[in-house]
Amino acid sequence: MSDPSALPPQHEVERWPPEAARVAAEWEMPGWGETIWRGVRGRCPHCDAAPIFDGYLKVHQTCAHCGAPLGDMPADDAPPYIAMLVVLHFVAIFVVLFYKGYYHPSIVMAGVLLVLLALLCMAALRMAKGAVIGILLKLGLKRERL
Ligand SMILES: [Zn+2]
């Protein structure tokens, strides 16, 4: 009845695996543990030879050593979520100790703990962002260019 080649171009067949998976396979990333560990340390998850970050949280657009597209990885809200999930478990210990009456910090000690909490959040955020970028790079999930 109808000739499939006569369909207009917007009806092209979707390919499987999608383009992103083929790109990821070309990169030959290390295993999951190694990829995440390199990201946590702030090193390029692909080559481990150059830093991910240009400053505290700004990501290099491409790796200076291997050219991995670090800046195209859409880490978005995952790093702060992971950082809060980890750090707030430590805070919960103090909250429980306080309400059970085992620990009553002085005002000075409470201030010190607040500063430590802020520093812990900042360190955890950077480590989580590196790990998420490593995971996204291994999965080949690049940000869509609009
Ligand atoms: Zn690299």
PDB file of C-alpha atoms and ligand atoms in Angstrom:
ATOM      1  CA  MET A   1       0.000   0.000   0.000  1.00  0.00           C
ATOM      2  CA  SER A   2       2.314   2.748   1.261  1.00  0.00           C
ATOM      3  CA  ASP A   3       5.983   2.948   0.430  1.00  0.00           C
ATOM      4  CA  PRO A   4       8.061   3.534   3.668  1.00  0.00           C
ATOM      5  CA  SER A   5      10.707   5.448   1.739  1.00  0.00           C
ATOM      6  CA  ALA A   6       8.036   7.971   0.780  1.00  0.00           C
ATOM      7  CA  LEU A   7       7.608   9.100   4.414  1.00  0.00           C
ATOM      8  CA  PRO A   8       8.759  12.627   5.169  1.00  0.00           C
ATOM      9  CA  PRO A   9      12.120  12.942   7.010  1.00  0.00           C
ATOM     10  CA  GLN A  10      10.567  13.647  10.464  1.00  0.00           C
ATOM     11  CA  HIS A  11       9.378  10.002  10.564  1.00  0.00           C
ATOM     12  CA  GLU A  12      12.904   8.591  10.674  1.00  0.00           C
ATOM     13  CA  VAL A  13      13.289   5.397  12.698  1.00  0.00           C
ATOM     14  CA  GLU A  14      14.845   5.826  16.153  1.00  0.00           C
ATOM     15  CA  ARG A  15      18.124   3.979  16.484  1.00  0.00           C
ATOM     16  CA  TRP A  16      18.958   1.688  19.385  1.00  0.00           C
ATOM     17  CA  PRO A  17      21.281   1.996  21.215  1.00  0.00           C
ATOM     18  CA  PRO A  18      20.918   5.761  21.066  1.00  0.00           C
ATOM     19  CA  GLU A  19      23.792   7.995  20.024  1.00  0.00           C
ATOM     20  CA  ALA A  20      24.812   8.730  23.655  1.00  0.00           C
ATOM     21  CA  ALA A  21      25.523   5.041  24.368  1.00  0.00           C
ATOM     22  CA  ARG A  22      27.768   4.731  21.318  1.00  0.00           C
ATOM     23  CA  VAL A  23      29.699   7.845  22.337  1.00  0.00           C
ATOM     24  CA  ALA A  24      30.192   6.387  25.846  1.00  0.00           C
ATOM     25  CA  ALA A  25      31.505   3.115  24.403  1.00  0.00           C
ATOM     26  CA  GLU A  26      34.106   4.989  22.358  1.00  0.00           C
ATOM     27  CA  TRP A  27      35.525   6.593  25.507  1.00  0.00           C
ATOM     28  CA  GLU A  28      36.546   3.302  27.166  1.00  0.00           C
ATOM     29  CA  MET A  29      36.028   4.571  30.710  1.00  0.00           C
ATOM     30  CA  PRO A  30      37.505   2.710  33.709  1.00  0.00           C
ATOM     31  CA  GLY A  31      35.236   0.662  36.007  1.00  0.00           C
ATOM     32  CA  TRP A  32      32.530   2.239  38.148  1.00  0.00           C
ATOM     33  CA  GLY A  33      34.592   2.342  41.339  1.00  0.00           C
ATOM     34  CA  GLU A  34      37.620   3.891  39.671  1.00  0.00           C
ATOM     35  CA  THR A  35      35.462   6.428  37.773  1.00  0.00           C
ATOM     36  CA  ILE A  36      33.668   7.569  40.936  1.00  0.00           C
ATOM     37  CA  TRP A  37      36.876   7.639  43.006  1.00  0.00           C
ATOM     38  CA  ARG A  38      38.619   9.841  40.421  1.00  0.00           C
ATOM     39  CA  GLY A  39      35.613  12.180  40.451  1.00  0.00           C
ATOM     40  CA  VAL A  40      35.560  12.322  44.259  1.00  0.00           C
ATOM     41  CA  ARG A  41      39.250  13.313  44.213  1.00  0.00           C
ATOM     42  CA  GLY A  42      38.486  16.027  41.627  1.00  0.00           C
ATOM     43  CA  ARG A  43      40.512  14.363  38.860  1.00  0.00           C
ATOM     44  CA  CYS A  44      39.278  13.733  35.304  1.00  0.00           C
ATOM     45  CA  PRO A  45      37.213  10.506  35.483  1.00  0.00           C
ATOM     46  CA  HIS A  46      38.542   9.421  32.071  1.00  0.00           C
ATOM     47  CA  CYS A  47      42.322   9.983  32.275  1.00  0.00           C
ATOM     48  CA  ASP A  48      43.049  10.896  35.945  1.00  0.00           C
ATOM     49  CA  ALA A  49      45.746  13.284  34.665  1.00  0.00           C
ATOM     50  CA  ALA A  50      44.032  16.690  34.916  1.00  0.00           C
ATOM     51  CA  PRO A  51      41.626  18.372  37.365  1.00  0.00           C
ATOM     52  CA  ILE A  52      37.866  18.535  36.773  1.00  0.00           C
ATOM     53  CA  PHE A  53      37.419  21.862  38.526  1.00  0.00           C
ATOM     54  CA  ASP A  54      38.599  25.317  37.572  1.00  0.00           C
ATOM     55  CA  GLY A  55      38.285  26.789  41.050  1.00  0.00           C
ATOM     56  CA  TYR A  56      35.911  25.548  43.749  1.00  0.00           C
ATOM     57  CA  LEU A  57      32.943  24.246  41.707  1.00  0.00           C
ATOM     58  CA  LYS A  58      33.424  25.650  38.183  1.00  0.00           C
ATOM     59  CA  VAL A  59      34.008  22.751  35.785  1.00  0.00           C
ATOM     60  CA  HIS A  60      36.524  22.884  32.922  1.00  0.00           C
ATOM     61  CA  GLN A  61      34.649  22.721  29.593  1.00  0.00           C
ATOM     62  CA  THR A  62      36.983  19.951  28.395  1.00  0.00           C
ATOM     63  CA  CYS A  63      39.715  17.986  30.139  1.00  0.00           C
ATOM     64  CA  ALA A  64      43.107  19.659  29.619  1.00  0.00           C
ATOM     65  CA  HIS A  65      44.782  16.266  29.063  1.00  0.00           C
ATOM     66  CA  CYS A  66      42.327  13.997  27.184  1.00  0.00           C
ATOM     67  CA  GLY A  67      39.635  16.397  25.966  1.00  0.00           C
ATOM     68  CA  ALA A  68      36.740  14.666  27.785  1.00  0.00           C
ATOM     69  CA  PRO A  69      33.649  16.939  27.622  1.00  0.00           C
ATOM     70  CA  LEU A  70      33.465  17.616  31.375  1.00  0.00           C
ATOM     71  CA  GLY A  71      31.515  20.871  30.974  1.00  0.00           C
ATOM     72  CA  ASP A  72      28.734  19.156  28.998  1.00  0.00           C
ATOM     73  CA  MET A  73      27.769  16.870  31.904  1.00  0.00           C
ATOM     74  CA  PRO A  74      24.478  18.099  33.428  1.00  0.00           C
ATOM     75  CA  ALA A  75      25.236  17.497  37.121  1.00  0.00           C
ATOM     76  CA  ASP A  76      22.512  20.032  38.065  1.00  0.00           C
ATOM     77  CA  ASP A  77      20.895  19.317  41.472  1.00  0.00           C
ATOM     78  CA  ALA A  78      22.338  15.865  42.158  1.00  0.00           C
ATOM     79  CA  PRO A  79      25.579  17.010  43.920  1.00  0.00           C
ATOM     80  CA  PRO A  80      23.847  19.232  46.541  1.00  0.00           C
ATOM     81  CA  TYR A  81      21.288  16.489  47.165  1.00  0.00           C
ATOM     82  CA  ILE A  82      24.007  13.881  47.752  1.00  0.00           C
ATOM     83  CA  ALA A  83      26.069  16.288  49.885  1.00  0.00           C
ATOM     84  CA  MET A  84      23.066  17.057  52.122  1.00  0.00           C
ATOM     85  CA  LEU A  85      22.150  13.380  52.368  1.00  0.00           C
ATOM     86  CA  VAL A  86      25.653  12.511  53.628  1.00  0.00           C
ATOM     87  CA  VAL A  87      26.342  15.517  55.861  1.00  0.00           C
ATOM     88  CA  LEU A  88      22.918  15.628  57.518  1.00  0.00           C
ATOM     89  CA  HIS A  89      23.448  12.097  58.808  1.00  0.00           C
ATOM     90  CA  PHE A  90      26.376  13.453  60.865  1.00  0.00           C
ATOM     91  CA  VAL A  91      24.198  16.331  62.054  1.00  0.00           C
ATOM     92  CA  ALA A  92      21.527  13.827  63.089  1.00  0.00           C
ATOM     93  CA  ILE A  93      23.985  12.222  65.529  1.00  0.00           C
ATOM     94  CA  PHE A  94      24.388  15.546  67.373  1.00  0.00           C
ATOM     95  CA  VAL A  95      20.653  16.228  67.290  1.00  0.00           C
ATOM     96  CA  VAL A  96      19.917  12.840  68.869  1.00  0.00           C
ATOM     97  CA  LEU A  97      22.664  13.296  71.503  1.00  0.00           C
ATOM     98  CA  PHE A  98      21.319  16.774  72.318  1.00  0.00           C
ATOM     99  CA  TYR A  99      17.687  15.716  72.699  1.00  0.00           C
ATOM    100  CA  LYS A 100      18.606  12.606  74.692  1.00  0.00           C
ATOM    101  CA  GLY A 101      20.506  14.853  77.077  1.00  0.00           C
ATOM    102  CA  TYR A 102      23.929  13.267  76.554  1.00  0.00           C
ATOM    103  CA  TYR A 103      25.551  16.335  75.032  1.00  0.00           C
ATOM    104  CA  HIS A 104      24.967  20.040  75.682  1.00  0.00           C
ATOM    105  CA  PRO A 105      27.523  22.121  73.793  1.00  0.00           C
ATOM    106  CA  SER A 106      28.513  25.536  75.113  1.00  0.00           C
ATOM    107  CA  ILE A 107      27.732  28.506  72.866  1.00  0.00           C
ATOM    108  CA  VAL A 108      31.374  28.559  71.712  1.00  0.00           C
ATOM    109  CA  MET A 109      31.344  24.851  70.918  1.00  0.00           C
ATOM    110  CA  ALA A 110      28.027  25.242  69.062  1.00  0.00           C
ATOM    111  CA  GLY A 111      29.651  27.955  66.934  1.00  0.00           C
ATOM    112  CA  VAL A 112      32.650  25.738  66.229  1.00  0.00           C
ATOM    113  CA  LEU A 113      30.326  22.893  65.218  1.00  0.00           C
ATOM    114  CA  LEU A 114      28.404  25.210  62.872  1.00  0.00           C
ATOM    115  CA  VAL A 115      31.632  26.276  61.151  1.00  0.00           C
ATOM    116  CA  LEU A 116      32.707  22.629  60.869  1.00  0.00           C
ATOM    117  CA  LEU A 117      29.302  21.789  59.414  1.00  0.00           C
ATOM    118  CA  ALA A 118      29.660  24.504  56.757  1.00  0.00           C
ATOM    119  CA  LEU A 119      33.163  23.295  55.839  1.00  0.00           C
ATOM    120  CA  LEU A 120      31.962  19.684  55.708  1.00  0.00           C
ATOM    121  CA  CYS A 121      29.095  20.695  53.386  1.00  0.00           C
ATOM    122  CA  MET A 122      31.506  22.539  51.085  1.00  0.00           C
ATOM    123  CA  ALA A 123      33.910  19.578  50.897  1.00  0.00           C
ATOM    124  CA  ALA A 124      31.083  17.069  50.378  1.00  0.00           C
ATOM    125  CA  LEU A 125      29.532  19.223  47.638  1.00  0.00           C
ATOM    126  CA  ARG A 126      32.769  19.317  45.634  1.00  0.00           C
ATOM    127  CA  MET A 127      33.355  15.575  46.035  1.00  0.00           C
ATOM    128  CA  ALA A 128      29.746  14.761  45.099  1.00  0.00           C
ATOM    129  CA  LYS A 129      29.913  16.994  42.022  1.00  0.00           C
ATOM    130  CA  GLY A 130      33.089  15.253  40.832  1.00  0.00           C
ATOM    131  CA  ALA A 131      31.515  11.833  41.378  1.00  0.00           C
ATOM    132  CA  VAL A 132      28.318  12.806  39.528  1.00  0.00           C
ATOM    133  CA  ILE A 133      30.329  14.171  36.593  1.00  0.00           C
ATOM    134  CA  GLY A 134      32.252  10.880  36.496  1.00  0.00           C
ATOM    135  CA  ILE A 135      29.023   8.857  36.484  1.00  0.00           C
ATOM    136  CA  LEU A 136      27.490  11.013  33.740  1.00  0.00           C
ATOM    137  CA  LEU A 137      30.678  10.799  31.665  1.00  0.00           C
ATOM    138  CA  LYS A 138      30.722   7.001  31.970  1.00  0.00           C
ATOM    139  CA  LEU A 139      27.046   6.833  30.981  1.00  0.00           C
ATOM    140  CA  GLY A 140      27.650   9.257  28.109  1.00  0.00           C
ATOM    141  CA  LEU A 141      24.791  11.525  29.225  1.00  0.00           C
ATOM    142  CA  LYS A 142      25.759  14.852  27.728  1.00  0.00           C
ATOM    143  CA  ARG A 143      23.687  18.000  28.101  1.00  0.00           C
ATOM    144  CA  GLU A 144      21.465  18.626  25.096  1.00  0.00           C
ATOM    145  CA  ARG A 145      22.608  21.551  22.974  1.00  0.00           C
ATOM    146  CA  LEU A 146      19.625  23.775  22.211  1.00  0.00           C
TER     147      LEU A 146
HETATM  148 ZN    ZN B   1      40.952  13.703  31.068  1.00  0.00          ZN
END
